[in-house]
């Protein structure tokens, strides 16, 4: 069982805009994000054995690429986001195609690719490009500026992604400062992480993606 991929995206959305974004996903989530996820589904097929994080790629009856977006809770819209963040210490969570989960905190979104291995993301270039495209489209929808890529909770470094759950109002700058203090500076590229000869090197590494001057469309 390998570590899965987690991405953290900053956002500047108001509560009303978050409601609109959730409504958009629940209504079918068409547009650039949906297109990028469909592309991801086709790109990963030749690499499924390398990418599966938990061995349950098709454990559900609905093909993962067609799974509808839904809220992973008993809550229904309208959600009282202020109460959720400050009193209940959790965030609305969307789950959808490709077993992608999105937790929406006050200033960040935590995106979990539950069925995609961290190592596969690092080493398979076409898959990496497509996942980055998905994250870029999510960042655009969130009016964000960057994406942090991390391995999931198998490793200590993954605690960075859950910081907004521990303290309401956590911003991405605070997450980056924590990473800098406890895990050192970010790597210069995802390729630099992939070239590490030790698993520990990959597990303790992270990358901040601003998509500056990068071609996002996989070949």
PDB file of N, CA and C in Angstrom, residues 15-57:
ATOM      1  N   UNK A  15     -17.917  33.202   1.284  1.00  0.00           N
ATOM      2  CA  UNK A  15     -18.840  32.112   1.605  1.00  0.00           C
ATOM      3  C   UNK A  15     -19.869  31.940   0.487  1.00  0.00           C
ATOM      4  N   UNK A  16     -20.347  33.045  -0.051  1.00  0.00           N
ATOM      5  CA  UNK A  16     -21.335  32.962  -1.130  1.00  0.00           C
ATOM      6  C   UNK A  16     -20.739  32.309  -2.369  1.00  0.00           C
ATOM      7  N   UNK A  17     -19.491  32.648  -2.675  1.00  0.00           N
ATOM      8  CA  UNK A  17     -18.827  32.054  -3.839  1.00  0.00           C
ATOM      9  C   UNK A  17     -18.545  30.569  -3.622  1.00  0.00           C
ATOM     10  N   UNK A  18     -18.257  30.191  -2.396  1.00  0.00           N
ATOM     11  CA  UNK A  18     -18.071  28.764  -2.095  1.00  0.00           C
ATOM     12  C   UNK A  18     -19.367  28.011  -2.321  1.00  0.00           C
ATOM     13  N   UNK A  19     -20.485  28.591  -1.901  1.00  0.00           N
ATOM     14  CA  UNK A  19     -21.785  27.970  -2.170  1.00  0.00           C
ATOM     15  C   UNK A  19     -22.007  27.795  -3.670  1.00  0.00           C
ATOM     16  N   UNK A  20     -21.666  28.809  -4.437  1.00  0.00           N
ATOM     17  CA  UNK A  20     -21.830  28.716  -5.885  1.00  0.00           C
ATOM     18  C   UNK A  20     -20.952  27.614  -6.472  1.00  0.00           C
ATOM     19  N   UNK A  21     -19.718  27.511  -5.968  1.00  0.00           N
ATOM     20  CA  UNK A  21     -18.814  26.471  -6.452  1.00  0.00           C
ATOM     21  C   UNK A  21     -19.344  25.084  -6.108  1.00  0.00           C
ATOM     22  N   UNK A  22     -19.825  24.903  -4.888  1.00  0.00           N
ATOM     23  CA  UNK A  22     -20.396  23.616  -4.482  1.00  0.00           C
ATOM     24  C   UNK A  22     -21.603  23.286  -5.339  1.00  0.00           C
ATOM     25  N   UNK A  23     -22.466  24.280  -5.549  1.00  0.00           N
ATOM     26  CA  UNK A  23     -23.647  24.064  -6.399  1.00  0.00           C
ATOM     27  C   UNK A  23     -23.237  23.636  -7.806  1.00  0.00           C
ATOM     28  N   UNK A  24     -22.172  24.247  -8.326  1.00  0.00           N
ATOM     29  CA  UNK A  24     -21.697  23.910  -9.665  1.00  0.00           C
ATOM     30  C   UNK A  24     -21.257  22.452  -9.729  1.00  0.00           C
ATOM     31  N   UNK A  25     -20.502  22.002  -8.732  1.00  0.00           N
ATOM     32  CA  UNK A  25     -20.077  20.606  -8.705  1.00  0.00           C
ATOM     33  C   UNK A  25     -21.273  19.674  -8.582  1.00  0.00           C
ATOM     34  N   UNK A  26     -22.201  19.993  -7.694  1.00  0.00           N
ATOM     35  CA  UNK A  26     -23.346  19.105  -7.465  1.00  0.00           C
ATOM     36  C   UNK A  26     -24.269  19.047  -8.679  1.00  0.00           C
ATOM     37  N   UNK A  27     -24.247  20.100  -9.488  1.00  0.00           N
ATOM     38  CA  UNK A  27     -25.092  20.133 -10.691  1.00  0.00           C
ATOM     39  C   UNK A  27     -24.481  19.369 -11.858  1.00  0.00           C
ATOM     40  N   UNK A  28     -23.284  18.849 -11.674  1.00  0.00           N
ATOM     41  CA  UNK A  28     -22.663  18.062 -12.734  1.00  0.00           C
ATOM     42  C   UNK A  28     -21.215  18.420 -12.978  1.00  0.00           C
ATOM     43  N   UNK A  29     -20.825  19.605 -12.535  1.00  0.00           N
ATOM     44  CA  UNK A  29     -19.433  19.997 -12.603  1.00  0.00           C
ATOM     45  C   UNK A  29     -18.837  20.010 -13.996  1.00  0.00           C
ATOM     46  N   UNK A  30     -19.597  20.466 -15.014  1.00  0.00           N
ATOM     47  CA  UNK A  30     -19.029  20.513 -16.354  1.00  0.00           C
ATOM     48  C   UNK A  30     -18.057  21.682 -16.456  1.00  0.00           C
ATOM     49  N   UNK A  31     -17.369  21.794 -17.591  1.00  0.00           N
ATOM     50  CA  UNK A  31     -16.407  22.852 -17.768  1.00  0.00           C
ATOM     51  C   UNK A  31     -14.984  22.326 -17.701  1.00  0.00           C
ATOM     52  N   UNK A  32     -13.992  23.215 -17.550  1.00  0.00           N
ATOM     53  CA  UNK A  32     -12.585  22.810 -17.609  1.00  0.00           C
ATOM     54  C   UNK A  32     -12.180  21.762 -16.578  1.00  0.00           C
ATOM     55  N   UNK A  33     -12.710  21.847 -15.369  1.00  0.00           N
ATOM     56  CA  UNK A  33     -12.351  20.860 -14.335  1.00  0.00           C
ATOM     57  C   UNK A  33     -12.833  19.483 -14.754  1.00  0.00           C
ATOM     58  N   UNK A  34     -14.072  19.397 -15.178  1.00  0.00           N
ATOM     59  CA  UNK A  34     -14.638  18.119 -15.601  1.00  0.00           C
ATOM     60  C   UNK A  34     -13.838  17.545 -16.775  1.00  0.00           C
ATOM     61  N   UNK A  35     -13.492  18.390 -17.746  1.00  0.00           N
ATOM     62  CA  UNK A  35     -12.725  17.934 -18.908  1.00  0.00           C
ATOM     63  C   UNK A  35     -11.366  17.402 -18.489  1.00  0.00           C
ATOM     64  N   UNK A  36     -10.707  18.100 -17.564  1.00  0.00           N
ATOM     65  CA  UNK A  36      -9.390  17.663 -17.100  1.00  0.00           C
ATOM     66  C   UNK A  36      -9.478  16.330 -16.365  1.00  0.00           C
ATOM     67  N   UNK A  37     -10.525  16.128 -15.583  1.00  0.00           N
ATOM     68  CA  UNK A  37     -10.684  14.861 -14.857  1.00  0.00           C
ATOM     69  C   UNK A  37     -10.967  13.711 -15.819  1.00  0.00           C
ATOM     70  N   UNK A  38     -11.759  13.962 -16.838  1.00  0.00           N
ATOM     71  CA  UNK A  38     -12.002  12.942 -17.845  1.00  0.00           C
ATOM     72  C   UNK A  38     -10.706  12.568 -18.563  1.00  0.00           C
ATOM     73  N   UNK A  39      -9.888  13.553 -18.847  1.00  0.00           N
ATOM     74  CA  UNK A  39      -8.584  13.298 -19.465  1.00  0.00           C
ATOM     75  C   UNK A  39      -7.707  12.470 -18.533  1.00  0.00           C
ATOM     76  N   UNK A  40      -7.723  12.795 -17.251  1.00  0.00           N
ATOM     77  CA  UNK A  40      -6.941  12.040 -16.276  1.00  0.00           C
ATOM     78  C   UNK A  40      -7.344  10.570 -16.273  1.00  0.00           C
ATOM     79  N   UNK A  41      -8.644  10.305 -16.344  1.00  0.00           N
ATOM     80  CA  UNK A  41      -9.121   8.921 -16.348  1.00  0.00           C
ATOM     81  C   UNK A  41      -8.536   8.147 -17.525  1.00  0.00           C
ATOM     82  N   UNK A  42      -8.482   8.767 -18.697  1.00  0.00           N
ATOM     83  CA  UNK A  42      -7.953   8.058 -19.866  1.00  0.00           C
ATOM     84  C   UNK A  42      -6.441   7.891 -19.793  1.00  0.00           C
ATOM     85  N   UNK A  43      -5.753   8.888 -19.228  1.00  0.00           N
ATOM     86  CA  UNK A  43      -4.295   8.845 -19.168  1.00  0.00           C
ATOM     87  C   UNK A  43      -3.786   7.776 -18.207  1.00  0.00           C
ATOM     88  N   UNK A  44      -4.511   7.553 -17.112  1.00  0.00           N
ATOM     89  CA  UNK A  44      -3.997   6.624 -16.098  1.00  0.00           C
ATOM     90  C   UNK A  44      -4.231   5.155 -16.450  1.00  0.00           C
ATOM     91  N   UNK A  45      -5.107   4.870 -17.403  1.00  0.00           N
ATOM     92  CA  UNK A  45      -5.463   3.473 -17.653  1.00  0.00           C
ATOM     93  C   UNK A  45      -4.253   2.568 -17.904  1.00  0.00           C
ATOM     94  N   UNK A  46      -3.257   2.986 -18.700  1.00  0.00           N
ATOM     95  CA  UNK A  46      -2.109   2.090 -18.924  1.00  0.00           C
ATOM     96  C   UNK A  46      -1.236   1.890 -17.687  1.00  0.00           C
ATOM     97  N   UNK A  47      -1.458   2.711 -16.648  1.00  0.00           N
ATOM     98  CA  UNK A  47      -0.568   2.693 -15.485  1.00  0.00           C
ATOM     99  C   UNK A  47      -1.292   2.303 -14.201  1.00  0.00           C
ATOM    100  N   UNK A  48      -2.437   1.662 -14.312  1.00  0.00           N
ATOM    101  CA  UNK A  48      -3.256   1.438 -13.126  1.00  0.00           C
ATOM    102  C   UNK A  48      -2.531   0.670 -12.035  1.00  0.00           C
ATOM    103  N   UNK A  49      -1.760  -0.339 -12.387  1.00  0.00           N
ATOM    104  CA  UNK A  49      -1.076  -1.129 -11.367  1.00  0.00           C
ATOM    105  C   UNK A  49      -0.060  -0.304 -10.584  1.00  0.00           C
ATOM    106  N   UNK A  50       0.529   0.682 -11.236  1.00  0.00           N
ATOM    107  CA  UNK A  50       1.514   1.530 -10.574  1.00  0.00           C
ATOM    108  C   UNK A  50       0.864   2.637  -9.751  1.00  0.00           C
ATOM    109  N   UNK A  51      -0.359   2.994 -10.098  1.00  0.00           N
ATOM    110  CA  UNK A  51      -0.984   4.159  -9.484  1.00  0.00           C
ATOM    111  C   UNK A  51      -1.938   3.829  -8.348  1.00  0.00           C
ATOM    112  N   UNK A  52      -2.498   2.624  -8.326  1.00  0.00           N
ATOM    113  CA  UNK A  52      -3.473   2.312  -7.296  1.00  0.00           C
ATOM    114  C   UNK A  52      -2.845   2.422  -5.922  1.00  0.00           C
ATOM    115  N   UNK A  53      -3.459   3.221  -5.044  1.00  0.00           N
ATOM    116  CA  UNK A  53      -2.924   3.408  -3.701  1.00  0.00           C
ATOM    117  C   UNK A  53      -3.481   2.397  -2.714  1.00  0.00           C
ATOM    118  N   UNK A  54      -4.650   1.822  -3.007  1.00  0.00           N
ATOM    119  CA  UNK A  54      -5.241   0.919  -2.017  1.00  0.00           C
ATOM    120  C   UNK A  54      -5.805  -0.362  -2.619  1.00  0.00           C
ATOM    121  N   UNK A  55      -5.563  -0.606  -3.912  1.00  0.00           N
ATOM    122  CA  UNK A  55      -6.000  -1.859  -4.524  1.00  0.00           C
ATOM    123  C   UNK A  55      -7.489  -1.955  -4.759  1.00  0.00           C
ATOM    124  N   UNK A  56      -8.209  -0.826  -4.724  1.00  0.00           N
ATOM    125  CA  UNK A  56      -9.671  -0.869  -4.871  1.00  0.00           C
ATOM    126  C   UNK A  56     -10.117   0.052  -5.999  1.00  0.00           C
ATOM    127  N   UNK A  57      -9.427  -0.030  -7.126  1.00  0.00           N
ATOM    128  CA  UNK A  57      -9.661   0.901  -8.224  1.00  0.00           C
ATOM    129  C   UNK A  57     -11.110   0.919  -8.679  1.00  0.00           C
TER     130      UNK A  57
END
